[in-house]
Each structure stands twice: as C-alpha cells, then as structure tokens.
CSV table of C-alpha atoms in Angstrom, one decimal:
chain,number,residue,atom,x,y,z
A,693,UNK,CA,-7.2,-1.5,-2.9
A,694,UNK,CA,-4.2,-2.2,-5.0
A,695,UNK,CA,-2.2,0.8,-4.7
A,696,UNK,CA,1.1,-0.2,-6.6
A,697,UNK,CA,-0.2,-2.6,-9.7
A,698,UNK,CA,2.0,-4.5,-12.1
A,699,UNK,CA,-0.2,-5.8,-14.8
A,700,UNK,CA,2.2,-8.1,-16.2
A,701,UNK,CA,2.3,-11.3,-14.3
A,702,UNK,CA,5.3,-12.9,-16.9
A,703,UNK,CA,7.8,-11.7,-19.6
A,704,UNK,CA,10.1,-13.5,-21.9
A,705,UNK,CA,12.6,-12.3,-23.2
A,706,UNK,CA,15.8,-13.4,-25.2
A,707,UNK,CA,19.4,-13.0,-23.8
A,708,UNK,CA,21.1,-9.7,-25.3
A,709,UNK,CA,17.5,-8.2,-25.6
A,710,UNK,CA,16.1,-5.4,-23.6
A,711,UNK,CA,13.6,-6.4,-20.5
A,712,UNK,CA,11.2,-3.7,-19.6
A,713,UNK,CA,9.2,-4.4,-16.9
A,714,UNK,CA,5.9,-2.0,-15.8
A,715,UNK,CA,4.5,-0.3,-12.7
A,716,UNK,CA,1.7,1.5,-12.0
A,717,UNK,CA,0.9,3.1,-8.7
A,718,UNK,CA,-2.0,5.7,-7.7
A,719,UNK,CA,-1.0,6.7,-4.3
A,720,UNK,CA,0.3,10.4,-5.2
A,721,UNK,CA,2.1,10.4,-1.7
A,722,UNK,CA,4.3,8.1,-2.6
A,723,UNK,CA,8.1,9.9,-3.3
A,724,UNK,CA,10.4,6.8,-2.9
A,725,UNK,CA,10.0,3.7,-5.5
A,726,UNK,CA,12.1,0.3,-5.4
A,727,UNK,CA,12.7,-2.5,-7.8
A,728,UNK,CA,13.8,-5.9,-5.5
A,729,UNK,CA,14.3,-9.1,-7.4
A,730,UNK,CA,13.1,-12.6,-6.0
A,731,UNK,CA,14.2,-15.9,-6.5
A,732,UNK,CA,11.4,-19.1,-4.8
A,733,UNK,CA,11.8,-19.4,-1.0
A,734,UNK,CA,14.5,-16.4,-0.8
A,735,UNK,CA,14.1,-12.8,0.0
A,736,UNK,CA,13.7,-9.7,-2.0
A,737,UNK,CA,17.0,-8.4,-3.5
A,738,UNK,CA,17.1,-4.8,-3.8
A,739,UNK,CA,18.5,-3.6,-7.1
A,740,UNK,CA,17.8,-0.1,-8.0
A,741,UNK,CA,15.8,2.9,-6.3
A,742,UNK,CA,14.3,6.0,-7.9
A,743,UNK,CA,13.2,9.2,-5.4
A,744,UNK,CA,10.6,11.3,-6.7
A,745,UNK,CA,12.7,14.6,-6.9
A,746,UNK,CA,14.3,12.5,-10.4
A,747,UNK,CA,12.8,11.0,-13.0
A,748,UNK,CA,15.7,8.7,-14.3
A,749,UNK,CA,18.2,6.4,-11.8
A,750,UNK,CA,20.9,4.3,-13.8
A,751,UNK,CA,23.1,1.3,-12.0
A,752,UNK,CA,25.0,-0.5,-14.6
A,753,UNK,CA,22.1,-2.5,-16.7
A,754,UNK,CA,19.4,-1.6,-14.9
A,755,UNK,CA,18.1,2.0,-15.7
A,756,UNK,CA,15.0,2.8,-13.5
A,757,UNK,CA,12.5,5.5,-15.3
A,758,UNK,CA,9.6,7.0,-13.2
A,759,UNK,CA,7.0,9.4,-14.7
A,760,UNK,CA,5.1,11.3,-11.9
A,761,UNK,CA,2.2,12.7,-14.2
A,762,UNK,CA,1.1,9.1,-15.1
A,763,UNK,CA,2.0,7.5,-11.9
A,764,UNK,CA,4.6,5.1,-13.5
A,765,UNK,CA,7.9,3.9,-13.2
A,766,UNK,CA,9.3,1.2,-15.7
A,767,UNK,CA,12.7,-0.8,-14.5
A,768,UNK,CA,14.9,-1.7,-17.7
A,769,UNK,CA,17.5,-4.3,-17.9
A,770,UNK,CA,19.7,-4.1,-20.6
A,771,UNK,CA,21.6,-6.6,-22.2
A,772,UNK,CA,19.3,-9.1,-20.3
A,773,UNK,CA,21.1,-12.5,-19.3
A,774,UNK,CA,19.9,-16.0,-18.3
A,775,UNK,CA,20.8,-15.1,-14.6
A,776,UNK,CA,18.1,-12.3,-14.9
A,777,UNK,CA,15.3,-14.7,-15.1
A,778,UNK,CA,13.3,-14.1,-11.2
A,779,UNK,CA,10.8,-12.3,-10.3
A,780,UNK,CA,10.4,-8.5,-10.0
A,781,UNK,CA,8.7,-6.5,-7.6
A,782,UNK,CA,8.6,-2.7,-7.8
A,783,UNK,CA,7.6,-0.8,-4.4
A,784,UNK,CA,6.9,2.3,-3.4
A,785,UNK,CA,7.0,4.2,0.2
A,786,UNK,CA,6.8,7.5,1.8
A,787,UNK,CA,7.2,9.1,5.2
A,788,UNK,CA,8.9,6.1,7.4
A,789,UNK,CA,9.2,3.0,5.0
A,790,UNK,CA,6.6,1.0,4.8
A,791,UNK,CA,7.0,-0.3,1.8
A,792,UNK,CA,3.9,-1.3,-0.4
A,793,UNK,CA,4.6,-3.9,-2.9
A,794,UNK,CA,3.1,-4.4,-6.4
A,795,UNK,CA,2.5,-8.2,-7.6
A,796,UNK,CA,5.3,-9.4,-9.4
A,797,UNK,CA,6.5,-10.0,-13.0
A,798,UNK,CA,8.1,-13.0,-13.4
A,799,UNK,CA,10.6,-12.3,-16.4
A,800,UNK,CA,12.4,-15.5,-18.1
A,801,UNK,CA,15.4,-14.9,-20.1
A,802,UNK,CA,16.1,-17.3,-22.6
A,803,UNK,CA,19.3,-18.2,-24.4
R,1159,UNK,CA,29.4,-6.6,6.0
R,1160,UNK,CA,27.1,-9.0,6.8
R,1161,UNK,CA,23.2,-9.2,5.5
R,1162,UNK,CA,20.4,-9.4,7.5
R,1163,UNK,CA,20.0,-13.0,9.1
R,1164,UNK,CA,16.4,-15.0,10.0
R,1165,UNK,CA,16.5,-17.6,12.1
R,1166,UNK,CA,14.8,-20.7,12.2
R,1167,UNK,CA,14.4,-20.9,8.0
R,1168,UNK,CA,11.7,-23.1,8.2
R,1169,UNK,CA,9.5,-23.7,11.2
R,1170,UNK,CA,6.6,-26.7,10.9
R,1171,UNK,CA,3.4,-25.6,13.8
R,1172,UNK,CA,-0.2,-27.0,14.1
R,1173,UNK,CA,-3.3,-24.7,14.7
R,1174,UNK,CA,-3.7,-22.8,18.0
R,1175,UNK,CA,0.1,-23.2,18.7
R,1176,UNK,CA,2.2,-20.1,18.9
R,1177,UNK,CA,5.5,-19.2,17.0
R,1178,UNK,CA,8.4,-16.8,17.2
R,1179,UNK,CA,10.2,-15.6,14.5
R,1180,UNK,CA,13.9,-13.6,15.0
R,1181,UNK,CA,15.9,-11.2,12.8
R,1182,UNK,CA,18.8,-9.8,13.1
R,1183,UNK,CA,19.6,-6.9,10.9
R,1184,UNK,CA,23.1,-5.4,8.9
R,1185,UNK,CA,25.5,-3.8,11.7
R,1186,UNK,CA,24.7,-0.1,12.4
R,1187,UNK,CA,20.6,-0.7,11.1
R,1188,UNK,CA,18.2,0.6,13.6
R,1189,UNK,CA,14.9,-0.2,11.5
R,1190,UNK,CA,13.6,-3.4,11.2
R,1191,UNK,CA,10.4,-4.6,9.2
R,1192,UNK,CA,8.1,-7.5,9.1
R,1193,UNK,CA,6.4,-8.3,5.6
R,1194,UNK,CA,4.1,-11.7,4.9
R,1195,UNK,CA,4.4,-13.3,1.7
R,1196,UNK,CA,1.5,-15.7,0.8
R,1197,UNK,CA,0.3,-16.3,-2.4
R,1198,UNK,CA,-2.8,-14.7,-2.4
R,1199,UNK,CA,-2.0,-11.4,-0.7
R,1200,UNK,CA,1.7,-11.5,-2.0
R,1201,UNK,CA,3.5,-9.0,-0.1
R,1202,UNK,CA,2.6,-7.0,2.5
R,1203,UNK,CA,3.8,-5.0,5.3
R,1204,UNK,CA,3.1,-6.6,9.1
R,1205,UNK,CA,5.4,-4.0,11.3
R,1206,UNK,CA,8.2,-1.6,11.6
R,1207,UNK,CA,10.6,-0.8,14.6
R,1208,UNK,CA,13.0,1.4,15.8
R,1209,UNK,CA,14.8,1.7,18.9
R,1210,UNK,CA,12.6,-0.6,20.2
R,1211,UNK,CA,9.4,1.3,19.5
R,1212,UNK,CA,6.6,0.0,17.0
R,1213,UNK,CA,6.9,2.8,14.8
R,1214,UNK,CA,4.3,1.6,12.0
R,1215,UNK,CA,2.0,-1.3,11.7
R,1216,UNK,CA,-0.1,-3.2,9.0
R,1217,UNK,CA,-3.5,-4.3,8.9
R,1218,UNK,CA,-2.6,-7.6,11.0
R,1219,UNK,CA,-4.6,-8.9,13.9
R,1220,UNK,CA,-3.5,-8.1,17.2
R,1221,UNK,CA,-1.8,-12.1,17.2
R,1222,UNK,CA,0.8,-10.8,15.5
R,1223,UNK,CA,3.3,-8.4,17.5
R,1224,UNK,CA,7.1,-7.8,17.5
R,1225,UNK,CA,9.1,-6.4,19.8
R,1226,UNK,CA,13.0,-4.8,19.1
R,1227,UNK,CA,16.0,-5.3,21.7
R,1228,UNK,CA,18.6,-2.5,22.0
R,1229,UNK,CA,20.6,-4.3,19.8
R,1230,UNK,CA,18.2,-3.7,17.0
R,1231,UNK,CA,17.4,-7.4,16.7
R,1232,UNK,CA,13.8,-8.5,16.7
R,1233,UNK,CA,11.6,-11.0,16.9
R,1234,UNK,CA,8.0,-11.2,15.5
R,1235,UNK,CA,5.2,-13.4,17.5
R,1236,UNK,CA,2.4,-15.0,16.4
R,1237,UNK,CA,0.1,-16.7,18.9
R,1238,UNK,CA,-3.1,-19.0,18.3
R,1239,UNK,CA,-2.3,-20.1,14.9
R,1240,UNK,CA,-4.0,-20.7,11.9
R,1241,UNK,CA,-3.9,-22.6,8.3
R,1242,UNK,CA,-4.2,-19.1,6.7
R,1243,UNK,CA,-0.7,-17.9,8.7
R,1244,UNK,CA,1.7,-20.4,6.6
R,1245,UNK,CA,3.5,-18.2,4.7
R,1246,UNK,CA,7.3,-17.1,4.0
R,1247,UNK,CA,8.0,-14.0,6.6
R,1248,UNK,CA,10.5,-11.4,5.8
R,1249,UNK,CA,12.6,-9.3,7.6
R,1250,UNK,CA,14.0,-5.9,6.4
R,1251,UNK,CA,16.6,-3.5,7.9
R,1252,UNK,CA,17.6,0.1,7.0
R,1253,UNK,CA,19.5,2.7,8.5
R,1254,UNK,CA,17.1,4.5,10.3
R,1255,UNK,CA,14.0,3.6,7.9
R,1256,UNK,CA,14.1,6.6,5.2
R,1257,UNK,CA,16.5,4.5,2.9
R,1258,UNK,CA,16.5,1.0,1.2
R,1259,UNK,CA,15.4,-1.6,2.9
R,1260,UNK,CA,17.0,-4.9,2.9
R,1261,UNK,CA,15.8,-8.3,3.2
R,1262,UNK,CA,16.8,-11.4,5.3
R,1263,UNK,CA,16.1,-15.1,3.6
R,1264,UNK,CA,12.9,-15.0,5.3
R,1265,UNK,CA,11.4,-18.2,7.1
R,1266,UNK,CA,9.3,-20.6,6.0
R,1267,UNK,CA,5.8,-21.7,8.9
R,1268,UNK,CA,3.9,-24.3,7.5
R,1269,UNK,CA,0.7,-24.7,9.7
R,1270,UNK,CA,-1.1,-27.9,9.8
C-alpha cells in the first residue's frame, strides 16, 4: 500500500526553465509534507517543508504547493540549474515523525 | 553546527553474521530515526527513539532493534543476516521528532 506516490520516475529539464516535480498521497492523516533531495550513496537533503494548516511554503527557488482536497503537493524549482539534477523525494508524516517516503523523481537539468 | 554523522560508511558481512550500525545526531537532537533504502522497497522507516525509548517502529523483523544512549546517539542492530539486508541505512535526527528530520550519509552493508 503505497501511501505517498510519485508517478514520475524521471524529468528533464533545461537550465533557466521551471522543474515541477508531483506528489500524490492518500493518507488524509497526514499534516506535515517534506521534499529531501538525493544524490547516489548519500543521504536525503531536506530542502523545503509544507504543514497542512498552509497551502503554499516558499525558500528562495524552491516554492512548495500542497492542495489538501486532491491530496497533492507539487515542489517547484525555479530557475532550475545543472547542480539541481538528483533525485527528489517528497514525504509525508503525522503525529511523531515517521516519515513515509514516495519513490523518487529523478530530475536532470541540462545546460 | 555539525550534521548528523554514521559511522562505519560501508560495512562488507556474510549471511547469518550480525552488524551494528551507529549514529550520532546534530547537538541538542533528542530523536533519532532508522530508514532502509534498497531498491525495491526504496525508503522506508525501520525505528524512532527518544530519550532512549523506542517510540515508533516499522514493519521490520524483530532482527532488527536499536537502542538510544543518554547522549541521544544510537546504534541500530541487525543480527542473523541476510542477502535481502544489503542496503544503504539512514539515520535522521530532529529536535524532539515533530520537526524536520535530517539525515546522516548513511552506511553502505553489502551481504554476501
């Protein structure tokens, strides 16, 4: 039982464009969403958190959106740059962390 | 301050030996988590701690257990291994597990 889904296993994208990347959860519980980065063999960098009182959480170029009647939050990375390309994982929680992870998108930026 | 540490990074074991795994989180974090990463399952959540009480576990076998020291550090056990338990394993610290949680560089078991 998948409970946090992202159905994109790979974006590409060219540097200066915008990156959206998708999630889809169905656990209504849920009230705290993530968005870590990954690079091979390393762990998860966080980048940018949403809680469920908001709909909208902005850090620079990354805007995280999250929409509560469809169950789905969308991380947006704007301009994106070379150094973006990793993969994404969004995540979601509630109560005392224990964070459930989607699958990954793997987004590659290209010059 | 400094991130959350993992130590060793990469650990080689043959079947039906036993490993342990330690993390020591950010200065002032009293939460630790365990996550597996294969790729099959991906991600997912072995065990949480706080001051030094199992305060949440995954859907793990009971080979795998953790403990927490008063120093928040922890280590994570896995005894009677198998092929299946090569994977990367993360650590993750937070305050006092309500906020972000961040990871170590996780270590690498290879079982053969």
């Amino acid at each position: 039982d998948q409970q946090v889904k992202q159905n994109s296993p790979s974006l590409s994208v060219q540097e200066g464009r915008i990156s959206i990347l998708n999630c889809d959860y169905t656990n209504s519980m849920f009230d705290y969403f993530l968005w870590y980065k990954k690079y091979p063999a390393e762990g998860p960098t966080f980048l940018i958190s949403i809680s469920s009182i908001k709909d909208k959480n902005e850090d620079g170029r990354f805007t995280v959106f999250l929409n509560k009647s469809a169950k789905h939050l969308s991380l947006h990375i704007v301009p994106s740059q070379p150094g973006d390309s990793a993969v994404y994982f969004c995540a979601a929680s509630w109560g005392f962390q224990k964070l459930v992870f989607g699958t990954g998108t793997r987004l590659l930026v290209s010059p | 301050k400094a991130g959350v540490t993992q130590t060793p990074r990469y650990l080689i074991k043959t079947r039906g030996q036993q490993v342990t795994l330690s993390c020591s989180p950010i200065s002032g974090h009293r939460s630790v988590s365990w996550y597996q990463q294969t790729p099959g399952q991906g991600l997912q959540f072995l065990f949480e701690y706080f001051s030094e009480t199992q305060r949440n576990k995954g859907n793990f076998p009971g080979r795998f257990s953790g403990r927490q020291f008063s120093n928040s550090r922890s280590e994570m056990n896995v005894s009677t291994l198998e092929l299946g338990d090569s994977a990367l394993y993360l650590c993750a610290s937070s305050p006092d597990g309500k906020e972000t949680q961040y990871f170590g560089p996780g270590t690498r078991l290879l079982v053969l």
